[in-house]
Amino acid sequence: MTSPQPKATNWSITQKLIFRIIFSYIVLYVVLMFAVVFLETPLKWFAQNIIHWGQDLQVRSTGSGDQTYNFVLISFNLFLVLIIVPIWSFFDRKRDSYSTLLHWLFLFLRIVLFCAMLLYGSVKLVKGQFPDHSLYRLLQPLGEMSPMGLAWTFMGHSFMYNLFIGFAEVLGGLLMLYRKTVTLGSLVIIGVMSNVAMMNMTYDIPVKLFSFHLLLMAFVLLSKDFNRLVNFFLKNETAQPVQFYTYFKNSGIRKFGSVIRGLIAFIVLATTLIQIFLQFNIHDQLKEKSEFYGIWKVETFTDNGVGRPPLTTDTFRWEYLIIDQKKKAIVKKMDGSRMGYDFALDTTHQKIDFMSLSGSYKFNYSMKNDSNYLKLNSLQNVDSLSITLRRKPLSDFRLINHEFRWVNEFPFNR
């Protein structure tokens, strides 16, 4: 049902005050989030002189959404709200209501949630956020994992579960495109983002602030249907249909608005997919793996002609050579420590270089016909290393070889 204009209603003083606070905070949060790259100096001044905390902040991209500057920015946001709301309340004290501004706030929230949920969900649909287990992760003892590492391992294990969660998040975003489905979309977003926010809190995943703000936005959108939801879910009463107001009387303008909405949705979707493609280097994941790909178990390790037994106290002897990507290698030593190297392979001259800031190795190599046995001989002058390695079958890992079963007589919880 539509109506040409909203009904004239008088809001209470409390309602108007709450609206000013919510409107100021949310709009400022989104604006400041995009403008933060220009605010490092003001934020440092604010941190040093107003809140006396976090003045050593740096505005930089690290993959964390809970950096010092994020908390300072939230404090700065609240500080601005404390200034704006009293001034706004004083100069606009005679206004009866904010019905029209509320409409535009809801439209703003729908756009933000559409973009955010599309990004959240798309990275799961292409398995960019939670990739397959790295080879090193398969060797890492459970007790050595960080809580976030454990969560990433759990999520990365199942592609179908990623599709399920990603579809739910994308669905919540798409439902923001139409007024009639906003209530359902808000419920979907609240359900899926509650799970995300709880994982962020309990597994120390540093996107806590952002996920809670998305939840807040969804709750604000849902607030307009509070009485209808109570009637439907709790009182077993009829929920009256919403009366949608038409803010543009001209049908041509409305059709043009629909076209623009579809165009914006397409642009956001295309931009999101491109960003995912670039950020997570999916093109690299699709490339053919190196012929040395795998977990190589060291069988013999000879240093200057002297064999070194596999003692867990040995800080020099290798235990595993792990080659997961074409240009990256990890050496896991007997004492459990690891070293990451850039990996360069010359198949013509059968040479391998492992390079890092702390040191490098240059080897001649030879590989048996079945490609599962490798021998490395050092080319360095100081130390002469001779290492033989055997590729460990990935089927040895229960996490990979255990398949889904419909029938389970007993739980297989090992």
Short mmCIF file of C-alpha atoms in Angstrom, two decimals:
data_model
loop_
_atom_site.label_atom_id
_atom_site.label_comp_id
_atom_site.label_asym_id
_atom_site.label_seq_id
_atom_site.Cartn_x
_atom_site.Cartn_y
_atom_site.Cartn_z
CA MET A 1 0.00 0.00 0.00
CA THR A 2 1.35 3.46 -0.89
CA SER A 3 0.44 6.99 0.10
CA PRO A 4 1.53 10.26 -1.52
CA GLN A 5 2.91 11.74 1.70
CA PRO A 6 3.52 10.71 5.32
CA LYS A 7 0.94 11.36 7.97
CA ALA A 8 1.53 14.35 10.19
CA THR A 9 2.58 13.05 13.60
CA ASN A 10 3.97 14.74 16.67
CA TRP A 11 6.96 13.08 18.26
CA SER A 12 7.67 13.29 21.96
CA ILE A 13 10.73 15.13 23.23
CA THR A 14 12.33 11.77 24.09
CA GLN A 15 11.68 10.36 20.61
CA LYS A 16 13.22 13.40 18.94
CA LEU A 17 16.26 13.29 21.21
CA ILE A 18 16.84 9.57 20.58
CA PHE A 19 16.53 10.13 16.83
CA ARG A 20 19.07 12.98 16.86
CA ILE A 21 21.56 10.82 18.78
CA ILE A 22 21.14 7.77 16.52
CA PHE A 23 21.16 9.81 13.31
CA SER A 24 24.27 11.79 14.31
CA TYR A 25 26.20 8.76 15.51
CA ILE A 26 25.49 6.45 12.56
CA VAL A 27 26.02 9.04 9.83
CA LEU A 28 29.22 10.24 11.48
CA TYR A 29 30.44 6.66 11.90
CA VAL A 30 30.15 5.93 8.18
CA VAL A 31 31.56 9.31 7.09
CA LEU A 32 34.52 9.12 9.47
CA MET A 33 35.23 5.52 8.48
CA PHE A 34 35.86 6.64 4.89
CA ALA A 35 37.54 9.94 5.82
CA VAL A 36 39.92 8.49 8.43
CA VAL A 37 42.91 8.53 6.07
CA PHE A 38 42.78 12.33 6.24
CA LEU A 39 42.29 12.49 10.01
CA GLU A 40 45.44 10.99 11.48
CA THR A 41 46.78 14.30 12.80
CA PRO A 42 43.43 15.47 14.31
CA LEU A 43 42.92 12.03 15.87
CA LYS A 44 46.37 12.14 17.48
CA TRP A 45 45.59 15.58 18.90
CA PHE A 46 42.22 14.32 20.18
CA ALA A 47 43.84 11.23 21.70
CA GLN A 48 46.53 13.25 23.45
CA ASN A 49 44.48 16.19 24.69
CA ILE A 50 40.93 14.90 25.18
CA ILE A 51 40.90 11.19 26.04
CA HIS A 52 44.62 10.91 27.01
CA TRP A 53 44.99 7.52 25.37
CA GLY A 54 46.18 6.18 22.03
CA GLN A 55 48.20 9.17 20.85
CA ASP A 56 50.73 6.80 19.22
CA LEU A 57 48.06 5.58 16.77
CA GLN A 58 48.79 4.94 13.11
CA VAL A 59 46.17 4.93 10.40
CA ARG A 60 47.19 1.97 8.29
CA SER A 61 45.70 -1.13 6.72
CA THR A 62 46.74 -4.29 8.57
CA GLY A 63 43.64 -6.43 8.14
CA SER A 64 42.50 -5.55 11.68
CA GLY A 65 39.42 -3.46 12.33
CA ASP A 66 40.22 -3.09 16.01
CA GLN A 67 43.40 -1.04 15.87
CA THR A 68 44.10 1.79 18.29
CA TYR A 69 42.92 4.34 15.75
CA ASN A 70 39.56 2.53 15.42
CA PHE A 71 38.87 2.98 19.12
CA VAL A 72 40.06 6.57 19.06
CA LEU A 73 37.81 7.18 16.06
CA ILE A 74 34.80 5.78 17.93
CA SER A 75 35.63 8.05 20.87
CA PHE A 76 35.95 11.00 18.48
CA ASN A 77 32.58 10.07 17.00
CA LEU A 78 30.93 10.07 20.43
CA PHE A 79 32.62 13.37 21.26
CA LEU A 80 31.16 14.98 18.13
CA VAL A 81 27.72 13.58 18.94
CA LEU A 82 27.89 15.18 22.40
CA ILE A 83 28.52 18.51 20.69
CA ILE A 84 26.11 18.20 17.75
CA VAL A 85 23.02 16.86 19.54
CA PRO A 86 22.63 19.69 22.11
CA ILE A 87 23.14 22.33 19.42
CA TRP A 88 20.72 20.57 17.06
CA SER A 89 18.16 20.17 19.86
CA PHE A 90 18.33 23.84 20.76
CA PHE A 91 17.97 25.28 17.26
CA ASP A 92 15.42 22.69 16.10
CA ARG A 93 13.37 22.45 19.28
CA LYS A 94 10.09 23.52 17.64
CA ARG A 95 10.03 20.74 15.04
CA ASP A 96 7.11 18.36 15.41
CA SER A 97 8.81 15.25 14.02
CA TYR A 98 11.58 13.88 11.81
CA SER A 99 9.45 11.57 9.67
CA THR A 100 11.03 12.62 6.39
CA LEU A 101 14.59 12.58 7.76
CA LEU A 102 13.86 9.16 9.27
CA HIS A 103 12.95 7.92 5.81
CA TRP A 104 16.29 9.10 4.42
CA LEU A 105 18.17 7.61 7.38
CA PHE A 106 16.58 4.24 6.67
CA LEU A 107 17.51 4.57 2.99
CA PHE A 108 21.08 5.39 4.02
CA LEU A 109 21.20 2.33 6.30
CA ARG A 110 19.85 0.10 3.55
CA ILE A 111 22.61 1.23 1.19
CA VAL A 112 25.33 0.70 3.81
CA LEU A 113 24.03 -2.74 4.78
CA PHE A 114 23.60 -3.75 1.14
CA CYS A 115 27.24 -2.92 0.38
CA ALA A 116 28.62 -4.41 3.60
CA MET A 117 26.69 -7.67 3.46
CA LEU A 118 27.47 -8.12 -0.22
CA LEU A 119 31.18 -7.82 0.61
CA TYR A 120 30.91 -10.07 3.67
CA GLY A 121 29.05 -12.76 1.77
CA SER A 122 30.89 -12.63 -1.55
CA VAL A 123 34.29 -13.34 0.00
CA LYS A 124 32.82 -16.55 1.40
CA LEU A 125 31.10 -17.59 -1.80
CA VAL A 126 34.46 -17.56 -3.61
CA LYS A 127 36.25 -18.97 -0.53
CA GLY A 128 38.51 -15.96 -0.35
CA GLN A 129 38.11 -15.13 3.34
CA PHE A 130 38.53 -18.70 4.59
CA PRO A 131 40.84 -20.55 2.17
CA ASP A 132 41.64 -24.25 2.27
CA HIS A 133 43.99 -25.42 4.98
CA SER A 134 47.56 -24.40 4.37
CA LEU A 135 50.06 -27.25 4.46
CA TYR A 136 51.75 -25.73 7.49
CA ARG A 137 48.41 -25.63 9.31
CA LEU A 138 48.10 -29.41 8.86
CA LEU A 139 51.34 -29.86 10.81
CA GLN A 140 50.62 -27.26 13.49
CA PRO A 141 49.58 -28.75 16.84
CA LEU A 142 46.10 -27.67 17.90
CA GLY A 143 47.41 -26.22 21.15
CA GLU A 144 49.73 -23.87 19.27
CA MET A 145 46.95 -22.31 17.21
CA SER A 146 45.63 -18.89 18.08
CA PRO A 147 41.86 -18.71 18.68
CA MET A 148 41.54 -16.86 15.38
CA GLY A 149 43.67 -19.50 13.64
CA LEU A 150 41.37 -22.19 15.02
CA ALA A 151 38.30 -20.31 13.74
CA TRP A 152 39.88 -19.86 10.30
CA THR A 153 40.76 -23.57 10.17
CA PHE A 154 37.21 -24.53 11.11
CA MET A 155 35.65 -22.19 8.55
CA GLY A 156 38.14 -23.09 5.81
CA HIS A 157 37.51 -26.82 6.14
CA SER A 158 34.14 -26.86 4.39
CA PHE A 159 33.41 -25.14 1.09
CA MET A 160 29.69 -25.96 1.42
CA TYR A 161 29.51 -24.28 4.83
CA ASN A 162 31.16 -21.19 3.32
CA LEU A 163 28.51 -21.21 0.58
CA PHE A 164 25.74 -21.50 3.17
CA ILE A 165 26.99 -18.61 5.33
CA GLY A 166 27.96 -16.51 2.31
CA PHE A 167 24.54 -16.99 0.71
CA ALA A 168 22.79 -15.93 3.93
CA GLU A 169 24.89 -12.76 4.12
CA VAL A 170 24.39 -11.88 0.45
CA LEU A 171 20.65 -12.58 0.81
CA GLY A 172 20.42 -10.17 3.74
CA GLY A 173 22.11 -7.50 1.64
CA LEU A 174 19.94 -8.07 -1.43
CA LEU A 175 16.76 -7.83 0.64
CA MET A 176 17.79 -4.25 1.47
CA LEU A 177 17.06 -3.23 -2.11
CA TYR A 178 13.27 -3.26 -1.73
CA ARG A 179 11.16 -1.59 0.96
CA LYS A 180 8.80 -4.55 1.23
CA THR A 181 11.65 -6.94 2.07
CA VAL A 182 13.65 -4.69 4.44
CA THR A 183 12.07 -6.24 7.55
CA LEU A 184 12.95 -9.75 6.41
CA GLY A 185 16.41 -8.60 5.37
CA SER A 186 16.98 -6.99 8.77
CA LEU A 187 16.03 -10.23 10.52
CA VAL A 188 18.37 -12.21 8.27
CA ILE A 189 21.24 -9.78 8.90
CA ILE A 190 20.65 -9.78 12.65
CA GLY A 191 20.71 -13.57 12.67
CA VAL A 192 23.87 -14.00 10.62
CA MET A 193 25.74 -10.99 12.05
CA SER A 194 24.98 -12.04 15.63
CA ASN A 195 26.91 -15.22 14.87
CA VAL A 196 29.74 -13.20 13.26
CA ALA A 197 29.94 -10.76 16.17
CA MET A 198 29.97 -13.60 18.71
CA MET A 199 32.77 -15.38 16.82
CA ASN A 200 34.73 -12.13 16.70
CA MET A 201 34.36 -11.71 20.45
CA THR A 202 35.02 -15.30 21.53
CA TYR A 203 37.80 -16.12 19.04
CA ASP A 204 39.59 -12.75 19.24
CA ILE A 205 38.94 -11.88 15.60
CA PRO A 206 39.75 -8.18 15.12
CA VAL A 207 36.63 -7.02 13.32
CA LYS A 208 34.60 -6.64 16.50
CA LEU A 209 33.74 -2.95 16.19
CA PHE A 210 32.56 -3.17 12.58
CA SER A 211 30.41 -6.26 13.11
CA PHE A 212 28.69 -4.69 16.13
CA HIS A 213 27.95 -1.55 14.12
CA LEU A 214 26.37 -3.57 11.33
CA LEU A 215 24.20 -5.26 13.96
CA LEU A 216 23.26 -1.84 15.35
CA MET A 217 22.21 -0.63 11.89
CA ALA A 218 20.06 -3.70 11.31
CA PHE A 219 18.35 -3.22 14.69
CA VAL A 220 17.67 0.44 13.89
CA LEU A 221 16.05 -0.59 10.61
CA LEU A 222 13.99 -3.21 12.40
CA SER A 223 12.87 -0.75 15.10
CA LYS A 224 10.18 0.71 12.82
CA ASP A 225 8.43 -2.69 12.93
CA PHE A 226 8.80 -3.25 16.67
CA ASN A 227 5.07 -3.24 17.45
CA ARG A 228 4.24 -5.40 14.43
CA LEU A 229 6.89 -7.97 15.40
CA VAL A 230 5.63 -8.09 19.00
CA ASN A 231 2.07 -8.62 17.78
CA PHE A 232 3.09 -11.37 15.36
CA PHE A 233 5.66 -13.30 17.40
CA LEU A 234 4.55 -12.73 21.01
CA LYS A 235 0.90 -11.73 21.18
CA ASN A 236 -0.50 -13.92 18.41
CA GLU A 237 -2.26 -10.87 17.03
CA THR A 238 -2.64 -9.47 13.55
CA ALA A 239 0.28 -7.42 12.30
CA GLN A 240 -1.12 -4.53 10.30
CA PRO A 241 0.46 -3.94 6.85
CA VAL A 242 2.92 -1.10 6.49
CA GLN A 243 1.80 2.00 4.66
CA PHE A 244 4.63 2.95 2.27
CA TYR A 245 4.84 6.61 1.42
CA THR A 246 5.62 7.83 -2.08
CA TYR A 247 8.02 10.75 -1.86
CA PHE A 248 8.09 11.32 -5.63
CA LYS A 249 4.66 11.72 -7.26
CA ASN A 250 5.95 11.64 -10.84
CA SER A 251 5.96 8.07 -12.17
CA GLY A 252 8.84 8.85 -14.54
CA ILE A 253 11.03 9.89 -11.62
CA ARG A 254 10.12 6.70 -9.76
CA LYS A 255 11.03 4.55 -12.78
CA PHE A 256 14.28 6.44 -13.18
CA GLY A 257 15.00 5.81 -9.49
CA SER A 258 14.44 2.08 -10.01
CA VAL A 259 16.88 2.04 -12.91
CA ILE A 260 19.47 3.94 -10.86
CA ARG A 261 18.97 1.51 -7.98
CA GLY A 262 19.61 -1.46 -10.25
CA LEU A 263 22.64 0.22 -11.79
CA ILE A 264 24.10 1.00 -8.37
CA ALA A 265 23.49 -2.59 -7.26
CA PHE A 266 25.30 -3.88 -10.36
CA ILE A 267 28.24 -1.49 -9.88
CA VAL A 268 28.58 -2.40 -6.20
CA LEU A 269 28.45 -6.13 -6.99
CA ALA A 270 31.00 -5.84 -9.81
CA THR A 271 33.31 -3.65 -7.72
CA THR A 272 33.05 -6.04 -4.78
CA LEU A 273 33.97 -9.06 -6.90
CA ILE A 274 36.93 -7.21 -8.45
CA GLN A 275 38.15 -6.15 -5.01
CA ILE A 276 37.87 -9.72 -3.78
CA PHE A 277 39.75 -10.99 -6.80
CA LEU A 278 42.61 -8.56 -6.20
CA GLN A 279 42.70 -8.66 -2.39
CA PHE A 280 42.75 -12.41 -1.95
CA ASN A 281 44.89 -13.12 -5.03
CA ILE A 282 42.42 -15.68 -6.31
CA HIS A 283 44.21 -15.62 -9.66
CA ASP A 284 47.29 -16.99 -7.87
CA GLN A 285 45.22 -19.73 -6.25
CA LEU A 286 43.99 -20.84 -9.67
CA LYS A 287 47.49 -21.22 -11.08
CA GLU A 288 49.05 -24.66 -11.38
CA LYS A 289 50.89 -25.63 -8.23
CA SER A 290 54.64 -26.08 -8.21
CA GLU A 291 55.94 -29.60 -8.86
CA PHE A 292 57.52 -29.29 -5.40
CA TYR A 293 54.15 -28.61 -3.78
CA GLY A 294 53.71 -30.62 -0.63
CA ILE A 295 54.97 -31.43 2.85
CA TRP A 296 58.46 -32.91 2.63
CA LYS A 297 59.57 -34.97 5.62
CA VAL A 298 63.32 -34.82 6.22
CA GLU A 299 64.73 -38.35 6.43
CA THR A 300 68.45 -37.59 6.62
CA PHE A 301 70.21 -34.32 7.40
CA THR A 302 73.99 -34.16 6.98
CA ASP A 303 75.92 -31.08 8.07
CA ASN A 304 79.55 -30.92 6.85
CA GLY A 305 79.61 -34.68 6.47
CA VAL A 306 78.16 -35.34 9.94
CA GLY A 307 74.64 -36.72 10.21
CA ARG A 308 72.34 -34.96 12.65
CA PRO A 309 69.78 -37.24 14.32
CA PRO A 310 66.17 -36.00 14.64
CA LEU A 311 66.41 -34.62 18.18
CA THR A 312 63.70 -32.21 19.33
CA THR A 313 66.38 -30.11 21.04
CA ASP A 314 68.17 -29.44 17.74
CA THR A 315 67.54 -25.84 16.70
CA PHE A 316 69.27 -26.22 13.32
CA ARG A 317 68.14 -29.54 11.85
CA TRP A 318 65.11 -29.44 9.57
CA GLU A 319 62.07 -31.59 10.28
CA TYR A 320 59.87 -30.55 7.36
CA LEU A 321 60.14 -28.49 4.20
CA ILE A 322 56.71 -27.11 3.29
CA ILE A 323 56.04 -25.69 -0.16
CA ASP A 324 52.47 -24.44 -0.43
CA GLN A 325 52.83 -21.70 -3.03
CA LYS A 326 55.08 -21.44 -6.05
CA LYS A 327 57.28 -18.74 -4.58
CA LYS A 328 57.02 -19.45 -0.84
CA ALA A 329 58.57 -22.11 1.38
CA ILE A 330 58.55 -22.81 5.11
CA VAL A 331 61.18 -24.77 7.00
CA LYS A 332 59.95 -26.33 10.22
CA LYS A 333 62.85 -27.25 12.50
CA MET A 334 63.10 -30.01 15.05
CA ASP A 335 62.48 -27.69 17.99
CA GLY A 336 59.17 -26.57 16.46
CA SER A 337 60.37 -23.19 15.22
CA ARG A 338 59.80 -22.20 11.63
CA MET A 339 61.39 -19.97 9.03
CA GLY A 340 59.70 -18.52 5.96
CA TYR A 341 61.61 -18.19 2.70
CA ASP A 342 61.08 -16.87 -0.78
CA PHE A 343 61.39 -19.85 -3.04
CA ALA A 344 63.07 -19.71 -6.48
CA LEU A 345 63.31 -22.78 -8.69
CA ASP A 346 65.57 -23.24 -11.73
CA THR A 347 64.45 -26.49 -13.36
CA THR A 348 66.94 -26.12 -16.23
CA HIS A 349 70.00 -26.24 -13.97
CA GLN A 350 68.19 -28.08 -11.15
CA LYS A 351 68.83 -25.43 -8.53
CA ILE A 352 66.71 -24.16 -5.65
CA ASP A 353 67.20 -20.92 -3.73
CA PHE A 354 65.63 -20.22 -0.35
CA MET A 355 65.94 -16.52 0.50
CA SER A 356 65.02 -14.55 3.62
CA LEU A 357 66.27 -11.49 5.49
CA SER A 358 67.91 -13.66 8.14
CA GLY A 359 69.74 -15.95 5.71
CA SER A 360 69.51 -17.98 2.54
CA TYR A 361 70.25 -21.43 1.16
CA LYS A 362 71.32 -22.44 -2.34
CA PHE A 363 70.91 -26.07 -3.33
CA ASN A 364 71.37 -28.39 -6.23
CA TYR A 365 68.50 -30.86 -6.26
CA SER A 366 67.63 -34.20 -7.72
CA MET A 367 64.26 -35.91 -7.73
CA LYS A 368 63.46 -39.58 -8.24
CA ASN A 369 61.12 -40.70 -10.96
CA ASP A 370 58.07 -40.98 -8.74
CA SER A 371 58.59 -37.34 -7.64
CA ASN A 372 58.12 -38.23 -3.99
CA TYR A 373 61.79 -38.31 -3.01
CA LEU A 374 64.00 -35.23 -3.11
CA LYS A 375 67.69 -34.72 -2.43
CA LEU A 376 69.23 -31.30 -1.73
CA ASN A 377 72.95 -30.56 -1.77
CA SER A 378 74.16 -27.19 -0.55
CA LEU A 379 76.12 -24.87 -2.84
CA GLN A 380 77.36 -22.65 -0.01
CA ASN A 381 81.04 -22.44 0.91
CA VAL A 382 80.75 -22.23 4.68
CA ASP A 383 78.42 -25.13 5.37
CA SER A 384 77.90 -28.23 3.30
CA LEU A 385 74.40 -29.59 3.72
CA SER A 386 72.99 -32.76 2.24
CA ILE A 387 69.32 -33.39 2.88
CA THR A 388 67.05 -36.19 1.71
CA LEU A 389 63.29 -35.71 1.93
CA ARG A 390 60.15 -37.72 1.26
CA ARG A 391 56.84 -36.14 0.26
CA LYS A 392 54.18 -36.87 2.87
CA PRO A 393 50.84 -37.96 1.34
CA LEU A 394 48.05 -35.56 2.27
CA SER A 395 45.80 -38.59 2.68
CA ASP A 396 47.72 -39.29 5.90
CA PHE A 397 45.84 -36.44 7.58
CA ARG A 398 42.53 -37.46 9.11
CA LEU A 399 41.16 -33.93 8.68
CA ILE A 400 41.38 -34.48 4.91
CA ASN A 401 40.80 -38.21 4.45
CA HIS A 402 37.74 -38.51 6.70
CA GLU A 403 34.69 -38.29 4.45
CA PHE A 404 31.10 -37.40 5.22
CA ARG A 405 28.87 -40.30 6.24
CA TRP A 406 25.10 -40.38 6.49
CA VAL A 407 25.17 -43.38 8.83
CA ASN A 408 27.32 -43.20 11.96
CA GLU A 409 26.89 -45.94 14.54
CA PHE A 410 29.20 -44.03 16.90
CA PRO A 411 30.50 -40.45 16.94
CA PHE A 412 33.89 -40.18 15.24
CA ASN A 413 35.29 -37.49 17.53
CA ARG A 414 39.08 -37.85 17.59
#
